[in-house]
Coordinates of C-alpha atoms in Angstrom, one line a residue:
Chain A
M71 CA 0.0 0.0 0.0
N72 CA 2.8 2.3 0.9
D73 CA 4.5 1.6 -2.4
F74 CA 1.2 2.5 -4.1
L75 CA 1.2 5.9 -2.4
T76 CA 4.9 6.7 -2.8
M77 CA 5.1 5.2 -6.4
G78 CA 8.7 4.2 -5.8
G79 CA 9.6 7.8 -4.8
Y80 CA 7.9 9.4 -7.7
G81 CA 4.5 9.9 -6.0
G82 CA 5.0 13.6 -6.1
Y83 CA 4.8 13.5 -9.8
V84 CA 2.4 10.7 -10.5
W85 CA -0.4 11.7 -8.2
P86 CA -0.6 15.3 -9.2
A87 CA -0.7 14.2 -12.8
Y88 CA -3.8 12.1 -12.2
A89 CA -5.3 14.7 -9.9
I90 CA -4.9 17.6 -12.4
A91 CA -6.4 15.4 -15.2
L92 CA -9.4 14.6 -13.0
V93 CA -9.9 18.2 -11.9
V94 CA -9.8 19.5 -15.5
L95 CA -12.1 16.8 -16.9
V96 CA -14.6 17.1 -14.1
L97 CA -14.6 20.9 -14.5
V98 CA -15.3 20.7 -18.2
L99 CA -18.1 18.2 -17.6
V100 CA -19.7 20.3 -14.8
L101 CA -19.6 23.5 -17.0
T102 CA -21.1 21.5 -19.9
L103 CA -23.9 20.1 -17.8
R104 CA -24.6 23.5 -16.2
G105 CA -24.8 25.1 -19.6
A106 CA -27.1 22.5 -20.9
A107 CA -29.4 22.8 -17.9
S108 CA -29.5 26.6 -18.1
S109 CA -30.2 26.6 -21.9
Q110 CA -32.9 23.9 -21.5
K111 CA -34.6 25.9 -18.8
T112 CA -34.6 29.1 -20.8
L113 CA -35.9 27.3 -23.9
D114 CA -38.7 25.6 -21.9
L115 CA -39.8 29.0 -20.5
L116 CA -39.7 30.6 -23.9
Q117 CA -41.6 27.7 -25.5
Q118 CA -44.2 27.7 -22.8
A119 CA -44.8 31.4 -23.2
R120 CA -44.9 31.1 -26.9
G121 CA -47.0 27.9 -26.7
G122 CA -49.6 29.9 -24.8
R123 CA -49.7 32.7 -27.5
R124 CA -49.5 30.3 -30.4
S125 CA -52.3 28.0 -29.2
R126 CA -54.5 31.1 -29.3
R127 CA -53.4 31.6 -32.9
G128 CA -53.6 27.9 -33.7
A129 CA -50.1 27.5 -35.2
A130 CA -47.7 24.5 -34.8
P131 CA -45.3 24.3 -31.9
V132 CA -41.7 25.6 -32.6
G133 CA -39.8 22.4 -31.9
D134 CA -40.4 20.6 -35.2
Q135 CA -39.1 23.3 -37.5
A136 CA -35.9 22.5 -39.3
V137 CA -33.2 25.0 -38.4
T138 CA -32.1 26.2 -41.7
P139 CA -28.9 28.3 -42.3
S140 CA -31.0 31.5 -42.3
T141 CA -32.4 30.8 -38.8
V142 CA -29.4 29.4 -37.1
D143 CA -27.5 32.1 -35.4
T144 CA -24.3 30.7 -34.0
G145 CA -24.1 33.5 -31.5
A146 CA -21.6 34.1 -28.7
E147 CA -19.5 31.4 -27.1
R148 CA -20.7 29.6 -24.1
P149 CA -18.1 28.4 -21.7
Chain B
M172 CA -19.1 26.4 -61.3
T173 CA -21.4 26.4 -58.3
R174 CA -20.6 28.5 -55.3
K175 CA -20.2 25.4 -53.2
K176 CA -17.6 24.0 -55.7
R177 CA -15.8 27.2 -55.7
R178 CA -15.6 27.3 -51.9
L179 CA -14.4 23.7 -51.9
M180 CA -11.7 24.6 -54.4
L181 CA -10.6 27.7 -52.5
V182 CA -10.3 25.8 -49.2
G183 CA -8.4 23.0 -50.9
L184 CA -6.1 25.4 -52.6
G185 CA -5.6 27.3 -49.5
M186 CA -4.7 24.2 -47.5
L187 CA -2.3 23.1 -50.2
L188 CA -0.6 26.5 -50.3
L189 CA -0.4 26.6 -46.6
G190 CA 1.1 23.1 -46.4
S191 CA 3.7 24.0 -49.0
A192 CA 4.6 27.2 -47.4
T193 CA 5.0 25.5 -44.0
A194 CA 7.1 22.7 -45.6
L195 CA 9.4 25.2 -47.3
T196 CA 9.7 27.3 -44.1
L197 CA 10.6 24.3 -42.0
T198 CA 13.1 23.0 -44.5
A199 CA 14.7 26.4 -44.7
F200 CA 15.0 26.5 -40.9
Q201 CA 16.3 23.0 -40.6
D202 CA 19.5 24.0 -39.0
N203 CA 18.0 26.3 -36.5
L204 CA 15.4 23.7 -35.4
V205 CA 18.1 21.2 -34.5
F206 CA 17.7 20.5 -30.8
F207 CA 21.2 19.2 -30.3
Y208 CA 24.4 18.4 -32.2
S209 CA 26.1 15.0 -32.0
P210 CA 29.8 14.8 -31.3
S211 CA 30.4 14.2 -35.0
D212 CA 28.3 17.3 -35.8
V213 CA 30.4 19.3 -33.4
Q214 CA 33.7 18.2 -35.0
E215 CA 32.4 18.9 -38.4
K216 CA 31.0 22.3 -37.7
H217 CA 34.1 23.5 -35.8
V218 CA 32.0 25.2 -33.1
D219 CA 33.7 28.1 -31.4
P220 CA 34.6 27.8 -27.7
G221 CA 32.1 29.7 -25.6
R222 CA 29.3 29.4 -28.0
R223 CA 26.3 27.8 -26.3
F224 CA 24.7 24.8 -27.8
R225 CA 23.3 21.4 -26.9
L226 CA 25.3 18.2 -27.2
G227 CA 23.4 14.9 -27.6
G228 CA 24.5 11.3 -27.7
L229 CA 25.1 8.3 -25.4
V230 CA 27.1 8.3 -22.2
E231 CA 30.2 6.3 -23.2
E232 CA 30.7 3.1 -21.2
G233 CA 33.3 3.4 -18.6
S234 CA 33.8 7.1 -19.0
V235 CA 31.9 8.4 -16.0
H236 CA 34.2 9.7 -13.2
K237 CA 33.2 11.7 -10.1
D238 CA 35.6 14.4 -9.1
G239 CA 34.1 15.7 -5.9
T240 CA 31.0 17.6 -7.0
T241 CA 32.0 17.6 -10.6
V242 CA 31.3 14.7 -12.8
R243 CA 33.2 13.9 -16.0
F244 CA 32.0 11.6 -18.8
N245 CA 32.2 11.3 -22.6
V246 CA 29.3 11.7 -25.0
T247 CA 29.6 9.5 -28.0
D248 CA 27.7 8.8 -31.2
L249 CA 29.8 5.7 -31.8
N250 CA 31.8 7.5 -34.4
N251 CA 33.1 10.3 -32.3
S252 CA 33.1 11.3 -28.7
L253 CA 33.5 14.5 -26.7
P254 CA 34.5 14.9 -23.1
V255 CA 32.0 16.6 -20.8
S256 CA 32.3 18.1 -17.4
F257 CA 29.4 19.0 -15.2
T258 CA 28.8 20.3 -11.7
G259 CA 25.3 19.8 -10.6
I260 CA 22.5 17.4 -10.1
L261 CA 22.2 14.6 -12.7
P262 CA 18.8 13.2 -13.6
D263 CA 17.7 9.9 -12.2
L264 CA 18.1 8.1 -15.6
F265 CA 21.7 9.2 -16.1
R266 CA 24.0 6.3 -16.4
E267 CA 26.5 4.7 -18.9
G268 CA 24.9 3.7 -22.1
Q269 CA 22.0 6.0 -21.6
G270 CA 21.0 8.8 -24.0
V271 CA 21.9 12.3 -22.8
V272 CA 21.5 15.9 -23.9
A273 CA 23.8 18.4 -22.3
E274 CA 23.6 22.2 -22.7
G275 CA 26.7 24.3 -22.4
A276 CA 29.8 25.4 -24.4
L277 CA 33.2 24.1 -25.3
D278 CA 36.0 25.5 -23.3
G279 CA 39.4 26.2 -24.8
S280 CA 40.7 22.7 -24.2
G281 CA 38.1 20.8 -26.1
T282 CA 36.0 19.8 -23.1
F283 CA 32.3 20.6 -23.2
K284 CA 31.4 22.4 -20.0
A285 CA 27.8 21.6 -19.4
V286 CA 25.4 23.8 -17.4
E287 CA 22.6 21.4 -17.7
V288 CA 22.4 17.6 -18.3
L289 CA 19.2 16.0 -19.4
A290 CA 18.6 12.3 -19.8
K291 CA 17.1 11.0 -23.0
H292 CA 15.2 7.8 -23.0
D293 CA 14.0 5.6 -25.8
E294 CA 10.4 4.7 -26.8
N295 CA 10.5 1.2 -25.5
Y296 CA 8.3 0.2 -22.5
M297 CA 8.4 -3.1 -20.8
P298 CA 8.4 -4.6 -17.3
P299 CA 11.8 -5.2 -15.7
E300 CA 11.5 -9.0 -16.1
V301 CA 11.1 -8.7 -19.8
A302 CA 14.1 -6.5 -20.0
E303 CA 16.1 -8.9 -17.9
S304 CA 15.3 -11.9 -20.1
L305 CA 16.1 -10.0 -23.2
K306 CA 19.4 -9.0 -21.9
K307 CA 20.1 -12.6 -20.7
S308 CA 19.3 -14.1 -24.0
G309 CA 21.9 -11.8 -25.5
K310 CA 19.3 -10.3 -27.8
W311 CA 19.6 -6.8 -26.4
T312 CA 22.4 -4.5 -25.3
G313 CA 20.2 -1.5 -24.5
A314 CA 17.8 0.1 -27.0
E315 CA 19.8 3.3 -27.4
T316 CA 22.9 1.4 -28.4
E317 CA 20.9 -0.8 -30.7
R318 CA 19.4 2.1 -32.6
M319 CA 22.8 3.8 -32.7
K320 CA 24.3 0.7 -34.3
E321 CA 21.4 0.1 -36.7
Q322 CA 21.0 3.7 -37.8
G323 CA 24.2 5.4 -36.8
H324 CA 22.4 7.7 -34.3
P325 CA 20.4 7.4 -31.1
A326 CA 16.6 7.8 -30.9
G327 CA 15.5 11.2 -32.1
M328 CA 18.7 12.1 -33.7
T329 CA 19.1 12.5 -37.4
A330 CA 22.2 10.9 -38.8
P331 CA 25.3 13.1 -38.8
A332 CA 25.8 14.6 -42.2
S333 CA 29.3 13.1 -42.3
A334 CA 28.2 9.5 -42.0
K335 CA 26.9 7.4 -44.9
Chain C
M1017 CA -24.9 14.4 -44.0
H1018 CA -27.9 16.5 -45.0
R1019 CA -30.2 14.2 -43.1
F1020 CA -28.7 15.7 -40.0
A1021 CA -29.2 19.2 -41.1
N1022 CA -32.4 18.9 -39.1
P1023 CA -31.5 19.4 -35.5
A1024 CA -34.5 17.4 -34.3
R1025 CA -33.0 14.4 -36.1
F1026 CA -29.6 15.0 -34.5
L1027 CA -31.3 15.4 -31.1
R1028 CA -33.0 12.1 -31.4
L1029 CA -29.7 10.4 -32.4
A1030 CA -27.9 12.1 -29.5
T1031 CA -30.6 10.9 -27.0
I1032 CA -30.0 7.3 -28.2
L1033 CA -26.2 7.5 -28.3
L1034 CA -25.6 9.4 -25.0
P1035 CA -26.3 6.6 -22.5
W1036 CA -24.1 4.2 -24.5
A1037 CA -21.3 6.7 -24.6
V1038 CA -21.6 7.3 -20.9
G1039 CA -21.5 3.5 -20.4
V1040 CA -18.4 3.0 -22.5
T1041 CA -16.7 5.9 -20.7
V1042 CA -17.4 4.8 -17.2
I1043 CA -16.5 1.1 -17.8
S1044 CA -13.3 1.8 -19.7
L1045 CA -12.3 4.5 -17.1
V1046 CA -12.8 2.1 -14.2
A1047 CA -11.0 -0.7 -15.9
G1048 CA -8.3 1.7 -17.3
L1049 CA -7.5 3.2 -13.9
A1050 CA -7.4 -0.2 -12.3
Y1051 CA -4.8 -1.3 -14.8
A1052 CA -3.0 2.0 -14.9
L1053 CA -2.5 2.3 -11.2
V1054 CA -2.5 -1.3 -9.9
L1055 CA -2.6 -4.1 -12.4
S1056 CA 0.2 -3.1 -14.6
P1057 CA 4.0 -3.3 -13.9
A1058 CA 6.5 -0.5 -13.5
D1059 CA 8.8 0.2 -16.5
Y1060 CA 12.2 -1.3 -16.6
Q1061 CA 13.7 2.1 -17.2
Q1062 CA 11.2 4.7 -16.0
G1063 CA 9.8 2.9 -13.0
E1064 CA 6.5 4.0 -11.6
T1065 CA 6.6 7.3 -13.6
V1066 CA 5.4 5.3 -16.5
R1067 CA 1.9 5.4 -15.0
I1068 CA 1.8 9.1 -16.0
M1069 CA 1.8 7.8 -19.6
Y1070 CA -1.7 6.4 -19.2
I1071 CA -3.0 10.0 -18.8
H1072 CA -0.5 11.9 -20.9
V1073 CA -0.6 9.9 -24.1
P1074 CA -4.4 9.5 -24.4
A1075 CA -4.8 13.2 -23.6
A1076 CA -2.3 14.0 -26.4
W1077 CA -4.2 11.7 -28.8
M1078 CA -7.5 13.4 -27.9
G1079 CA -6.1 16.9 -28.2
M1080 CA -5.1 16.1 -31.7
F1081 CA -8.3 14.2 -32.5
A1082 CA -10.5 17.0 -31.3
Y1083 CA -8.6 19.5 -33.3
T1084 CA -9.0 17.4 -36.4
M1085 CA -12.7 17.2 -35.7
M1086 CA -12.8 20.9 -35.3
A1087 CA -10.9 21.4 -38.6
I1088 CA -13.2 19.1 -40.5
A1089 CA -16.3 20.8 -39.0
S1090 CA -14.8 24.2 -40.0
A1091 CA -14.2 23.0 -43.6
V1092 CA -17.8 21.6 -43.8
A1093 CA -19.1 24.9 -42.4
L1094 CA -17.1 27.0 -44.8
I1095 CA -17.7 24.9 -47.9
W1096 CA -21.1 23.4 -47.5
K1097 CA -22.5 25.8 -45.0
H1098 CA -24.0 22.9 -43.1
P1099 CA -25.8 24.4 -40.1
L1100 CA -24.6 21.9 -37.5
A1101 CA -21.0 22.0 -38.6
D1102 CA -20.3 25.3 -36.8
L1103 CA -21.9 23.9 -33.7
A1104 CA -19.8 20.8 -33.8
G1105 CA -16.6 22.8 -34.1
K1106 CA -17.6 25.1 -31.3
A1107 CA -18.5 22.2 -29.1
S1108 CA -15.2 20.5 -29.7
A1109 CA -12.9 23.4 -28.8
P1110 CA -13.1 23.5 -25.0
V1111 CA -12.8 19.8 -24.7
G1112 CA -9.8 19.6 -27.1
A1113 CA -8.1 22.5 -25.2
A1114 CA -8.7 20.7 -21.9
F1115 CA -7.0 17.5 -23.2
T1116 CA -4.1 19.5 -24.7
L1117 CA -3.6 21.3 -21.4
I1118 CA -3.7 18.0 -19.5
C1119 CA -1.1 16.6 -22.0
L1120 CA 1.2 19.5 -21.4
V1121 CA 0.9 19.5 -17.6
T1122 CA 1.3 15.7 -17.2
G1123 CA 4.1 15.8 -19.7
S1124 CA 5.9 18.3 -17.4
L1125 CA 5.3 16.2 -14.4
W1126 CA 6.8 13.2 -16.3
G1127 CA 9.7 15.1 -17.8
K1128 CA 11.0 16.5 -14.6
P1129 CA 11.9 13.2 -12.9
M1130 CA 12.9 11.4 -16.1
W1131 CA 14.5 14.0 -18.3
G1132 CA 15.5 16.4 -15.5
T1133 CA 13.5 19.4 -16.7
W1134 CA 9.9 20.6 -16.6
W1135 CA 10.1 21.9 -20.2
V1136 CA 12.3 22.1 -23.3
W1137 CA 11.6 23.9 -26.5
D1138 CA 12.0 20.9 -28.7
A1139 CA 9.8 20.3 -31.8
R1140 CA 7.3 18.0 -30.1
L1141 CA 6.6 20.1 -27.0
T1142 CA 6.6 23.4 -28.9
S1143 CA 4.1 22.2 -31.5
M1144 CA 1.9 20.8 -28.7
L1145 CA 1.9 24.2 -27.0
I1146 CA 1.1 25.8 -30.3
L1147 CA -1.9 23.5 -30.5
L1148 CA -3.1 24.9 -27.2
F1149 CA -2.7 28.4 -28.5
L1150 CA -4.7 27.5 -31.6
Y1151 CA -7.5 26.3 -29.4
L1152 CA -7.5 29.4 -27.3
G1153 CA -7.3 31.5 -30.5
Y1154 CA -10.3 29.7 -31.9
M1155 CA -12.3 30.3 -28.8
A1156 CA -11.2 33.9 -28.6
L1157 CA -12.1 34.7 -32.2
Q1158 CA -15.6 33.4 -31.8
S1159 CA -16.2 36.1 -29.1
A1160 CA -14.1 38.8 -30.7
F1161 CA -16.5 40.1 -33.3
D1162 CA -19.8 42.0 -32.8
D1163 CA -21.3 39.8 -35.4
P1164 CA -21.0 36.3 -34.1
R1165 CA -21.3 34.8 -37.6
R1166 CA -18.2 36.7 -38.6
G1167 CA -16.4 35.5 -35.5
Q1168 CA -17.3 31.9 -36.2
K1169 CA -16.1 32.3 -39.8
A1170 CA -12.8 33.7 -38.6
A1171 CA -12.5 30.9 -36.1
S1172 CA -13.2 28.3 -38.8
V1173 CA -10.5 29.8 -41.0
L1174 CA -8.0 29.7 -38.1
A1175 CA -8.9 26.1 -37.4
L1176 CA -8.1 25.1 -41.0
V1177 CA -4.9 27.1 -41.1
G1178 CA -3.8 25.6 -37.9
F1179 CA -4.5 22.1 -39.0
V1180 CA -1.0 22.0 -40.6
N1181 CA 0.3 21.8 -37.0
V1182 CA -1.3 18.3 -36.4
P1183 CA 1.0 16.3 -38.7
I1184 CA 3.9 18.4 -37.5
I1185 CA 3.2 17.3 -34.0
K1186 CA 3.0 13.7 -35.0
F1187 CA 6.1 13.6 -37.1
S1188 CA 8.2 16.2 -35.1
V1189 CA 10.0 13.4 -33.4
D1190 CA 11.0 11.8 -36.7
W1191 CA 11.8 15.0 -38.7
W1192 CA 13.9 16.8 -36.2
N1193 CA 16.1 15.7 -33.3
T1194 CA 14.2 16.2 -30.1
L1195 CA 14.4 15.4 -26.5
H1196 CA 11.0 13.7 -26.7
Q1197 CA 11.4 10.1 -27.8
P1198 CA 9.9 8.7 -31.0
A1199 CA 6.5 7.0 -31.2
S1200 CA 5.9 3.9 -29.2
V1201 CA 2.5 2.8 -30.5
V1202 CA 1.7 4.1 -34.0
K1203 CA 4.9 3.3 -35.8
M1204 CA 6.4 1.1 -38.4
G1205 CA 7.2 -2.4 -37.0
G1206 CA 4.5 -2.4 -34.5
P1207 CA 4.2 -1.0 -30.9
A1208 CA 7.3 -0.8 -28.8
I1209 CA 5.2 -1.3 -25.6
D1210 CA 4.8 -4.5 -23.7
A1211 CA 1.2 -5.8 -23.8
S1212 CA 0.8 -5.4 -20.0
M1213 CA 1.3 -1.6 -20.6
L1214 CA -0.6 -1.4 -23.9
V1215 CA -3.8 -2.5 -22.1
P1216 CA -4.1 0.4 -19.7
L1217 CA -3.0 2.8 -22.4
L1218 CA -5.8 1.7 -24.8
L1219 CA -8.4 1.5 -22.1
M1220 CA -7.7 5.0 -21.0
A1221 CA -7.7 6.1 -24.6
L1222 CA -11.1 4.6 -25.0
A1223 CA -12.3 6.3 -21.8
F1224 CA -11.1 9.7 -23.0
K1225 CA -12.7 9.1 -26.4
G1226 CA -16.0 8.2 -24.8
Y1227 CA -15.8 11.3 -22.6
Y1228 CA -15.2 13.4 -25.6
V1229 CA -18.3 12.0 -27.3
V1230 CA -20.5 12.5 -24.2
V1231 CA -19.4 16.1 -23.7
L1232 CA -19.6 16.8 -27.5
L1233 CA -23.2 15.5 -27.7
I1234 CA -24.3 17.5 -24.7
R1235 CA -22.6 20.7 -25.9
I1236 CA -24.1 20.4 -29.4
R1237 CA -27.4 19.9 -27.8
T1238 CA -26.9 23.0 -25.8
E1239 CA -25.8 25.0 -28.9
I1240 CA -29.0 23.9 -30.7
A1241 CA -31.1 25.0 -27.7
E1242 CA -29.3 28.3 -27.8
A1243 CA -30.0 28.7 -31.5
K1244 CA -33.6 28.0 -30.9
I1245 CA -33.7 30.6 -28.0
R1246 CA -32.2 33.2 -30.3
T1247 CA -34.7 32.3 -33.0
L1248 CA -37.6 32.6 -30.5
R1249 CA -36.4 35.9 -29.2
M1250 CA -36.0 37.3 -32.7
A1251 CA -39.5 36.1 -33.5
E1252 CA -40.8 37.8 -30.4
L1253 CA -39.2 41.1 -31.4
H1254 CA -40.8 40.9 -34.8
G1255 CA -44.0 39.0 -33.9

């Protein structure tokens, strides 16, 4: 067990390597999931509001429309 | 020609031009991009004493001597060798037969005074038992020496211009 | 390719693929770490530091792979104006940059005990650092313009121009003399790695690949949602 921790004397290099990789990958994953959740929430709110207005007009819901080049706005970067 | 085809051609042409420009630039800078000179290179190029550069090769067998805090050894590319002296901490992998890259300058007497010594290892990975059995069966003297014999230079070194 | 121009189709595909990608990632990560840290031997030459390889090399592979995906996406966006291509490139960038950063840092941690230095400006390390800068440049260009479409176009051009760096990274150790040793896995004559070490290496590579797919799918999904949000907001302004 001790050899596992000290890694033959190189523990000070091996463990930080694994730790940094873990931290960076978890960070990217967390930011990704947060971004996804926040976008989904905003989209749901907007679609609900629109759905209310649209059902009064009788038009189809937004989700099925193909997003063509003219309507896709690649916009600003999200972290 | 459709606009799509034209865009495709433009991108293709652009990449081709870029690739060629890069290849030409890198070829032109070949000498500047050399990370280290072999002992043969040093002899051939008549490097002035005091001019800083990196020397790369193998630590010559039987050439390592400790002189107090200073260590002396020869760097060889199996064609030529150069004596080196260094005061400082050697990397863990430093030993006879191992690849080495030293940074420093020649002093007036033909010795390379190193300010930094780095170990260079090959690309082979295996457990100690496998290495042992290879050595025992006589099939392996040490990968760096193998490559040096086969190709005239250690791993990562281009052949000295003088050889072949 | 044009079948996927419809984001609804992509979203359905993503929903099916995602759990599988997560599964592959988790399983190969657990197995990979078990082999990397416990079930594989130390190296005859580099001792226990060889375990850093199981993070460093897959990260390097992914850094280059993600950039290649980004460059392809950029080419598709510029030439065919495929609507999802920009989104795929955008989604790849932060992940690729993360892997490249991990490669550089773990490389440093490996280089110090083995070579005796944290860094050298040899062709391999320098070109890898340039790769990181290209990623950062790509992400910066996207935000640098008032018109996000111009920013994305500039970023796509940078991605393509920078692609010449990828073969340079790969062949740097062959073309120039470097401190970094030559290739051990993808080389003529077969791998120079013992099977007991190739196993954790490939498992970790699979785990990183799976991770990339998972994050990419989620990020593209987010980008599509963002695009819809913008569309809805524009419609609201005019409706």
